[in-house]
Amino acid sequence: KQEVTQIPAALSVPEGENLVLNCSFTDSAIYNLQWFRQDPGKGLTSLLLIQSSQREQTSGRLNASLDKSSGRSTLYIAASQPGDSATYLCAVMETSGSRLTFGEGTQLTVNP
Amino acid sequence: NAGVMQNPRHLVRRRGQEARLRCSPMKGHSHVYWYRQLPEEGLKFMVYLQKENIIDESGMPKERFSAEFPKEGPSILRIQQVVRGDSAAYFCASSRTGDYGYTFGSGTRLTVV
């Protein structure tokens, strides 16, 4: 059974800092991995999708890497801003079209 | 191109009533997924549907819960005889095919009183 773990559970940083969020999964036979952002009381916004054959994806100040063999992904946020404050969720898809298995999330607070 | 539409946004039901949650996928998306987020917990898969077919319902509670995605109209998640423990945020997601990522709706927050 696939399990996804995110570390740390919560993170508080001053504005401008670069930071790394970690995600690990127990079964390396994944199809893709997706990072989401969830604001309080809101839905999920997709940030980055990495296919199993890819090593990383970038979008603006965000960079996500994937090391499938070791079962790890990282989300790097450069020059953090207060508007980045949210919960970040990592999710893996094991086969095409199947369910996503989510981690518990990292709650990020960026202080002005 | 509207995103995944869920309604209602908030739903209050008394114990024993029925709750119906609706989800309209993005245009061109034929895969629909339902997830539940209990208070202070992560998102858990419930069911995966394509038009008129349930593909994977392994995450659905065995009783009181059902889902459908008819040929015409939105996908419906139905909870019969709701109990306090059903209070949660229910999210719907859709995808064009399994090769792409999901797009999530804003969720329906169910409160059972």
Short mmCIF file of C-alpha atoms in Angstrom, two decimals:
data_model
loop_
_atom_site.label_atom_id
_atom_site.label_comp_id
_atom_site.label_asym_id
_atom_site.label_seq_id
_atom_site.Cartn_x
_atom_site.Cartn_y
_atom_site.Cartn_z
CA LYS A 1 0.00 0.00 0.00
CA GLN A 2 1.42 3.35 -1.05
CA GLU A 3 2.14 5.80 1.75
CA VAL A 4 3.17 9.41 1.26
CA THR A 5 4.94 11.39 3.97
CA GLN A 6 5.66 15.10 4.01
CA ILE A 7 8.26 16.78 6.17
CA PRO A 8 8.07 19.17 7.91
CA ALA A 9 4.43 19.28 8.95
CA ALA A 10 4.69 23.02 9.50
CA LEU A 11 7.22 25.66 8.57
CA SER A 12 7.46 29.34 9.42
CA VAL A 13 10.00 31.52 7.61
CA PRO A 14 10.71 35.22 7.11
CA GLU A 15 9.87 36.76 3.77
CA GLY A 16 12.57 36.40 1.12
CA GLU A 17 13.93 33.09 2.32
CA ASN A 18 14.43 30.14 -0.02
CA LEU A 19 12.88 26.94 1.28
CA VAL A 20 12.50 23.25 0.55
CA LEU A 21 9.53 21.03 1.24
CA ASN A 22 10.04 17.29 1.27
CA CYS A 23 7.86 14.42 0.15
CA SER A 24 8.62 10.71 0.30
CA PHE A 25 6.64 7.72 -0.95
CA THR A 26 7.03 4.05 -0.15
CA ASP A 27 6.37 2.45 -3.55
CA SER A 28 8.64 3.82 -6.28
CA ALA A 29 6.48 2.40 -9.09
CA ILE A 30 4.60 5.64 -9.68
CA TYR A 31 3.12 7.13 -12.84
CA ASN A 32 3.44 10.76 -11.84
CA LEU A 33 3.71 13.06 -8.85
CA GLN A 34 1.82 16.30 -8.38
CA TRP A 35 2.30 19.19 -5.98
CA PHE A 36 -0.76 21.18 -4.91
CA ARG A 37 -1.42 24.25 -2.84
CA GLN A 38 -4.46 24.52 -0.55
CA ASP A 39 -5.53 27.78 1.04
CA PRO A 40 -7.72 27.62 4.18
CA GLY A 41 -11.30 26.70 3.33
CA LYS A 42 -10.50 26.48 -0.35
CA GLY A 43 -9.88 23.84 -2.98
CA LEU A 44 -6.59 22.56 -4.35
CA THR A 45 -4.54 24.40 -6.92
CA SER A 46 -2.15 22.32 -9.00
CA LEU A 47 1.37 23.72 -8.93
CA LEU A 48 3.56 21.23 -10.73
CA LEU A 49 3.18 17.78 -12.30
CA ILE A 50 6.20 15.53 -12.80
CA GLN A 51 5.87 12.43 -14.96
CA SER A 52 7.80 9.37 -13.76
CA SER A 53 10.29 9.76 -16.61
CA GLN A 54 11.11 13.33 -15.65
CA ARG A 55 13.54 14.59 -13.02
CA GLU A 56 12.18 18.08 -12.42
CA GLN A 57 9.67 20.73 -13.38
CA THR A 58 9.83 24.48 -12.95
CA SER A 59 7.20 27.19 -12.82
CA GLY A 60 8.25 30.71 -11.86
CA ARG A 61 9.73 30.61 -8.36
CA LEU A 62 8.81 26.96 -7.91
CA ASN A 63 10.95 23.98 -8.78
CA ALA A 64 9.99 20.38 -8.09
CA SER A 65 12.37 17.46 -8.38
CA LEU A 66 11.68 13.75 -8.46
CA ASP A 67 13.98 10.87 -7.55
CA LYS A 68 11.79 7.89 -8.23
CA SER A 69 14.32 5.25 -7.24
CA SER A 70 14.71 6.68 -3.75
CA GLY A 71 11.03 7.55 -3.45
CA ARG A 72 11.53 11.28 -2.91
CA SER A 73 10.42 14.61 -4.26
CA THR A 74 11.24 18.13 -3.17
CA LEU A 75 9.48 21.41 -3.80
CA TYR A 76 11.82 24.38 -3.81
CA ILE A 77 10.33 27.84 -3.35
CA ALA A 78 12.64 30.74 -4.11
CA ALA A 79 12.38 34.17 -2.52
CA SER A 80 9.29 33.33 -0.48
CA GLN A 81 6.48 35.88 -0.12
CA PRO A 82 3.63 36.22 2.41
CA GLY A 83 1.26 35.23 -0.39
CA ASP A 84 2.95 31.81 -0.49
CA SER A 85 1.45 31.02 2.91
CA ALA A 86 -0.71 27.93 2.46
CA THR A 87 -0.67 24.17 2.90
CA TYR A 88 1.38 22.34 0.27
CA LEU A 89 0.33 18.83 -0.64
CA CYS A 90 2.25 16.14 -2.47
CA ALA A 91 0.34 13.36 -4.24
CA VAL A 92 1.38 10.34 -6.30
CA MET A 93 -0.49 8.50 -9.01
CA GLU A 94 0.51 4.86 -9.31
CA THR A 95 -0.89 4.00 -12.71
CA SER A 96 -2.41 6.07 -15.49
CA GLY A 97 -5.77 7.41 -14.42
CA SER A 98 -5.75 5.87 -10.98
CA ARG A 99 -6.32 7.49 -7.62
CA LEU A 100 -3.97 9.99 -6.05
CA THR A 101 -2.42 9.15 -2.70
CA PHE A 102 -1.82 12.33 -0.71
CA GLY A 103 0.60 13.27 1.99
CA GLU A 104 -0.63 15.09 5.07
CA GLY A 105 0.80 18.36 3.80
CA THR A 106 3.23 21.02 4.96
CA GLN A 107 1.65 24.16 6.41
CA LEU A 108 3.81 27.08 5.32
CA THR A 109 3.72 30.54 6.89
CA VAL A 110 5.81 33.30 5.37
CA ASN A 111 6.12 36.26 7.72
CA PRO A 112 6.45 39.79 6.35
CA ASN B 1 -13.33 27.44 -19.83
CA ALA B 2 -14.82 27.02 -16.40
CA GLY B 3 -13.00 24.81 -13.95
CA VAL B 4 -14.45 21.92 -12.01
CA MET B 5 -17.73 23.14 -10.55
CA GLN B 6 -19.03 21.79 -7.29
CA ASN B 7 -22.25 22.69 -5.59
CA PRO B 8 -23.36 23.48 -3.11
CA ARG B 9 -20.30 25.08 -1.50
CA HIS B 10 -21.73 24.53 1.96
CA LEU B 11 -24.37 22.03 3.01
CA VAL B 12 -25.93 21.54 6.43
CA ARG B 13 -27.89 18.40 7.13
CA ARG B 14 -29.47 16.98 10.25
CA ARG B 15 -28.56 13.47 11.32
CA GLY B 16 -30.51 10.94 9.30
CA GLN B 17 -31.07 13.16 6.26
CA GLU B 18 -29.63 12.63 2.82
CA ALA B 19 -26.85 14.73 1.30
CA ARG B 20 -26.37 15.12 -2.46
CA LEU B 21 -23.17 16.66 -3.70
CA ARG B 22 -22.78 17.62 -7.35
CA CYS B 23 -19.71 17.92 -9.53
CA SER B 24 -19.47 19.14 -13.11
CA PRO B 25 -16.06 18.28 -14.59
CA MET B 26 -14.08 20.58 -16.82
CA LYS B 27 -15.16 20.61 -20.45
CA GLY B 28 -13.60 17.70 -22.28
CA HIS B 29 -12.79 15.78 -19.09
CA SER B 30 -14.31 12.33 -18.86
CA HIS B 31 -12.65 11.11 -15.65
CA VAL B 32 -14.11 12.16 -12.28
CA TYR B 33 -12.72 11.46 -8.83
CA TRP B 34 -14.15 12.14 -5.38
CA TYR B 35 -12.00 12.74 -2.30
CA ARG B 36 -12.89 13.44 1.32
CA GLN B 37 -10.95 15.60 3.75
CA LEU B 38 -11.92 15.05 7.36
CA PRO B 39 -11.07 17.80 9.87
CA GLU B 40 -7.34 17.86 10.60
CA GLU B 41 -6.74 14.94 8.22
CA GLY B 42 -5.38 14.51 4.73
CA LEU B 43 -7.29 13.92 1.54
CA LYS B 44 -8.54 10.37 1.07
CA PHE B 45 -9.66 8.84 -2.20
CA MET B 46 -13.27 7.70 -2.38
CA VAL B 47 -14.27 6.80 -5.93
CA TYR B 48 -13.22 7.10 -9.57
CA LEU B 49 -15.83 7.25 -12.31
CA GLN B 50 -16.09 7.61 -16.04
CA LYS B 51 -19.33 8.28 -17.87
CA GLU B 52 -21.88 5.70 -16.69
CA ASN B 53 -19.17 3.54 -15.13
CA ILE B 54 -17.65 3.18 -11.69
CA ILE B 55 -13.99 2.34 -12.25
CA ASP B 56 -12.70 2.17 -8.67
CA GLU B 57 -14.82 2.51 -5.55
CA SER B 58 -12.38 0.95 -3.13
CA GLY B 59 -12.30 4.10 -0.99
CA MET B 60 -16.04 4.35 -0.51
CA PRO B 61 -17.55 3.38 2.83
CA LYS B 62 -19.50 0.16 2.36
CA GLU B 63 -22.83 1.59 3.50
CA ARG B 64 -24.78 4.77 2.93
CA PHE B 65 -22.44 6.18 0.26
CA SER B 66 -22.96 5.97 -3.49
CA ALA B 67 -21.73 7.80 -6.57
CA GLU B 68 -22.77 8.11 -10.16
CA PHE B 69 -21.66 9.90 -13.31
CA PRO B 70 -24.53 9.69 -15.78
CA LYS B 71 -24.31 10.11 -19.52
CA GLU B 72 -25.83 13.56 -19.18
CA GLY B 73 -25.37 15.89 -16.23
CA PRO B 74 -23.02 16.16 -13.29
CA SER B 75 -21.50 13.48 -11.14
CA ILE B 76 -23.40 12.96 -7.88
CA LEU B 77 -22.05 11.78 -4.54
CA ARG B 78 -24.93 10.68 -2.37
CA ILE B 79 -24.77 10.09 1.38
CA GLN B 80 -27.83 8.55 2.96
CA GLN B 81 -28.75 8.84 6.64
CA VAL B 82 -25.87 11.17 7.42
CA VAL B 83 -24.09 10.99 10.77
CA ARG B 84 -21.86 13.53 12.53
CA GLY B 85 -18.76 11.68 11.34
CA ASP B 86 -19.66 12.48 7.73
CA SER B 87 -18.92 16.15 8.38
CA ALA B 88 -16.00 16.93 6.07
CA ALA B 89 -14.95 18.69 2.91
CA TYR B 90 -15.71 16.67 -0.20
CA PHE B 91 -13.64 17.44 -3.25
CA CYS B 92 -14.22 16.46 -6.82
CA ALA B 93 -11.46 16.35 -9.42
CA SER B 94 -11.47 15.69 -13.14
CA SER B 95 -8.93 14.87 -15.80
CA ARG B 96 -8.98 14.51 -19.56
CA THR B 97 -7.24 11.17 -19.45
CA GLY B 98 -5.18 9.44 -16.86
CA ASP B 99 -2.03 10.78 -18.48
CA TYR B 100 -2.53 14.26 -17.12
CA GLY B 101 -2.82 15.75 -13.70
CA TYR B 102 -6.04 16.46 -11.94
CA THR B 103 -7.98 19.69 -11.66
CA PHE B 104 -9.86 20.04 -8.39
CA GLY B 105 -13.06 21.85 -7.58
CA SER B 106 -13.46 24.16 -4.60
CA GLY B 107 -15.19 21.48 -2.58
CA THR B 108 -18.45 21.04 -0.70
CA ARG B 109 -18.27 21.46 3.04
CA LEU B 110 -20.81 19.20 4.68
CA THR B 111 -21.82 19.83 8.25
CA VAL B 112 -24.07 17.34 10.00
CA VAL B 113 -25.88 18.73 13.03
#
